GROMACS .gro file of C-alpha atoms in nm:
model
  163
    1VAL     CA    1  -1.774   0.656   0.839
    2ASP     CA    2  -1.493   0.619   1.092
    3ILE     CA    3  -1.227   0.429   0.899
    4LEU     CA    4  -1.112   0.340   0.550
    5VAL     CA    5  -0.853   0.084   0.448
    6ASN     CA    6  -0.748   0.122   0.085
    7CYS     CA    7  -0.599  -0.215   0.001
    8ALA     CA    8  -0.722  -0.309  -0.346
    9GLY     CA    9  -0.435  -0.375  -0.580
   10ILE     CA   10  -0.325  -0.563  -0.886
   11LEU     CA   11   0.022  -0.666  -0.985
   12THR     CA   12   0.130  -0.600  -1.342
   13PHE     CA   13   0.445  -0.806  -1.394
   14ASN     CA   14   0.610  -0.680  -1.709
   15HIS     CA   15   0.913  -0.474  -1.806
   16VAL     CA   16   0.844  -0.106  -1.865
   17ALA     CA   17   0.919  -0.124  -2.237
   18ASP     CA   18   0.678  -0.416  -2.278
   19LEU     CA   19   0.380  -0.275  -2.087
   20THR     CA   20   0.072  -0.218  -2.297
   21ALA     CA   21  -0.133   0.098  -2.260
   22GLU     CA   22  -0.412  -0.121  -2.122
   23GLU     CA   23  -0.182  -0.270  -1.853
   24VAL     CA   24  -0.072   0.078  -1.750
   25ARG     CA   25  -0.429   0.208  -1.739
   26LYS     CA   26  -0.565  -0.091  -1.547
   27THR     CA   27  -0.287  -0.077  -1.287
   28LEU     CA   28  -0.334   0.296  -1.237
   29ASP     CA   29  -0.713   0.258  -1.215
   30VAL     CA   30  -0.711  -0.018  -0.954
   31ASN     CA   31  -0.408   0.074  -0.745
   32LEU     CA   32  -0.410   0.453  -0.751
   33TYR     CA   33  -0.740   0.585  -0.884
   34GLY     CA   34  -0.936   0.349  -0.657
   35THR     CA   35  -0.746   0.477  -0.353
   36ILE     CA   36  -0.811   0.838  -0.447
   37ILE     CA   37  -1.183   0.786  -0.515
   38GLY     CA   38  -1.230   0.587  -0.194
   39THR     CA   39  -1.060   0.859   0.006
   40GLN     CA   40  -1.267   1.132  -0.157
   41ALA     CA   41  -1.583   0.944  -0.062
   42VAL     CA   42  -1.502   0.925   0.310
   43ILE     CA   43  -1.365   1.275   0.367
   44PRO     CA   44  -1.706   1.450   0.394
   45PRO     CA   45  -1.852   1.217   0.662
   46MET     CA   46  -1.521   1.211   0.850
   47ARG     CA   47  -1.500   1.590   0.836
   48LYS     CA   48  -1.855   1.613   0.968
   49ARG     CA   49  -1.762   1.384   1.261
   50GLY     CA   50  -1.433   1.566   1.317
   51ALA     CA   51  -1.241   1.238   1.315
   52GLY     CA   52  -1.138   0.948   1.097
   53SER     CA   53  -0.852   0.719   1.009
   54ILE     CA   54  -0.745   0.625   0.658
   55VAL     CA   55  -0.488   0.350   0.604
   56ASN     CA   56  -0.345   0.296   0.259
   57ILE     CA   57  -0.159  -0.020   0.167
   58SER     CA   58   0.161   0.042  -0.026
   59SER     CA   59   0.449  -0.200  -0.094
   60VAL     CA   60   0.816  -0.220  -0.010
   61VAL     CA   61   0.871  -0.241  -0.387
   62ALA     CA   62   0.804   0.135  -0.396
   63HIS     CA   63   1.129   0.173  -0.196
   64THR     CA   64   1.346  -0.112  -0.322
   65GLY     CA   65   1.232  -0.163  -0.680
   66TYR     CA   66   1.208  -0.505  -0.840
   67LYS     CA   67   1.266  -0.617  -1.195
   68GLY     CA   68   0.935  -0.636  -1.381
   69LEU     CA   69   0.738  -0.441  -1.119
   70ALA     CA   70   0.802  -0.080  -1.220
   71MET     CA   71   0.435  -0.006  -1.287
   72TYR     CA   72   0.324  -0.161  -0.958
   73ALA     CA   73   0.600   0.024  -0.769
   74ALA     CA   74   0.503   0.353  -0.933
   75THR     CA   75   0.143   0.324  -0.818
   76LYS     CA   76   0.243   0.229  -0.465
   77GLY     CA   77   0.490   0.519  -0.442
   78ALA     CA   78   0.216   0.753  -0.561
   79ILE     CA   79  -0.014   0.619  -0.289
   80GLU     CA   80   0.246   0.709  -0.027
   81ALA     CA   81   0.277   1.064  -0.159
   82PHE     CA   82  -0.102   1.096  -0.177
   83SER     CA   83  -0.140   0.968   0.179
   84LYS     CA   84   0.104   1.224   0.318
   85SER     CA   85  -0.078   1.508   0.141
   86VAL     CA   86  -0.416   1.388   0.270
   87ALA     CA   87  -0.267   1.391   0.621
   88ARG     CA   88  -0.158   1.753   0.570
   89GLU     CA   89  -0.486   1.863   0.414
   90TRP     CA   90  -0.720   1.703   0.666
   91GLY     CA   91  -0.527   1.662   0.992
   92SER     CA   92  -0.668   1.984   1.133
   93LYS     CA   93  -1.016   1.832   1.088
   94GLY     CA   94  -0.920   1.522   1.289
   95ILE     CA   95  -0.868   1.298   0.987
   96ARG     CA   96  -0.552   1.089   0.990
   97SER     CA   97  -0.390   0.923   0.689
   98ASN     CA   98  -0.110   0.667   0.705
   99CYS     CA   99   0.044   0.392   0.493
  100VAL     CA  100   0.136   0.037   0.577
  101VAL     CA  101   0.421  -0.082   0.355
  102PRO     CA  102   0.433  -0.461   0.350
  103GLY     CA  103   0.710  -0.670   0.211
  104PHE     CA  104   0.656  -0.994   0.022
  105MET     CA  105   0.366  -1.198   0.157
  106GLU     CA  106   0.231  -1.530   0.037
  107THR     CA  107  -0.108  -1.430  -0.102
  108ASP     CA  108  -0.315  -1.499  -0.411
  109MET     CA  109  -0.125  -1.218  -0.582
  110SER     CA  110   0.207  -1.401  -0.539
  111ALA     CA  111   0.077  -1.755  -0.590
  112ASP     CA  112   0.211  -1.782  -0.944
  113LEU     CA  113   0.573  -1.719  -0.844
  114SER     CA  114   0.799  -2.021  -0.859
  115SER     CA  115   0.967  -2.157  -0.546
  116ASP     CA  116   1.300  -2.032  -0.680
  117ASP     CA  117   1.165  -1.679  -0.729
  118LYS     CA  118   1.017  -1.679  -0.378
  119ALA     CA  119   1.346  -1.802  -0.231
  120LYS     CA  120   1.528  -1.518  -0.410
  121VAL     CA  121   1.292  -1.265  -0.250
  122TYR     CA  122   1.332  -1.422   0.096
  123ARG     CA  123   1.712  -1.401   0.068
  124ARG     CA  124   1.674  -1.024   0.029
  125THR     CA  125   1.524  -0.995   0.379
  126SER     CA  126   1.683  -1.005   0.722
  127LEU     CA  127   1.432  -1.261   0.847
  128GLY     CA  128   1.465  -1.481   0.537
  129LYS     CA  129   1.095  -1.561   0.512
  130PRO     CA  130   0.769  -1.411   0.389
  131VAL     CA  131   0.609  -1.131   0.584
  132ASP     CA  132   0.347  -1.258   0.825
  133ILE     CA  133   0.004  -1.141   0.713
  134GLU     CA  134  -0.102  -1.105   1.078
  135SER     CA  135   0.184  -0.858   1.134
  136VAL     CA  136   0.051  -0.641   0.855
  137ALA     CA  137  -0.308  -0.672   0.980
  138SER     CA  138  -0.202  -0.582   1.335
  139THR     CA  139  -0.024  -0.273   1.209
  140VAL     CA  140  -0.335  -0.167   1.019
  141GLY     CA  141  -0.542  -0.234   1.332
  142PHE     CA  142  -0.314  -0.013   1.539
  143LEU     CA  143  -0.347   0.273   1.290
  144LEU     CA  144  -0.726   0.245   1.300
  145SER     CA  145  -0.738   0.242   1.679
  146PRO     CA  146  -0.742   0.527   1.934
  147ALA     CA  147  -0.391   0.419   2.039
  148SER     CA  148  -0.258   0.590   1.724
  149GLN     CA  149  -0.450   0.916   1.769
  150SER     CA  150  -0.129   1.121   1.735
  151VAL     CA  151   0.000   0.940   1.425
  152THR     CA  152  -0.058   1.075   1.075
  153GLY     CA  153   0.134   1.113   0.752
  154GLN     CA  154   0.357   0.814   0.826
  155ASN     CA  155   0.472   0.499   0.651
  156PHE     CA  156   0.490   0.182   0.860
  157ILE     CA  157   0.723  -0.064   0.695
  158VAL     CA  158   0.644  -0.429   0.773
  159ASP     CA  159   0.886  -0.607   0.542
  160GLY     CA  160   1.093  -0.858   0.736
  161GLY     CA  161   1.396  -0.634   0.699
  162SER     CA  162   1.421  -0.600   0.321
  163LEU     CA  163   1.775  -0.539   0.210
   0.00000   0.00000   0.00000
């Protein structure tokens, strides 16, 4: 195993006071627990090789907050903290760990948002439009490549200039 991209995630859109225990558990399981388990699985073969690159996908919401997304933001913030600690723990063994922090993208996860809600999000960015998925993918590609061999423990924000 040379690389791992932890990008599974679900969005739980609900106010904190209205979240059910099941919503909390499911969001933690998919977004955070899945990242931890995936990382645990690749550390031994990466350690044996003396090299590896792990890229975790976070979200700009972990930095900016957004009404109704506290649970999602909490899991993404935890992923960033986890990623930095993995970088510290395993860097001496040649294993790098970084996060890509995308802003709002038009994906299946955001398909249910109304045009008005999307426009409100776009107005909160310097570029005034959704984040280009290719920009995020290219950033992930860079972090998996030899060109980033001296990069670990970092967050790469690709958010269109969220304000």
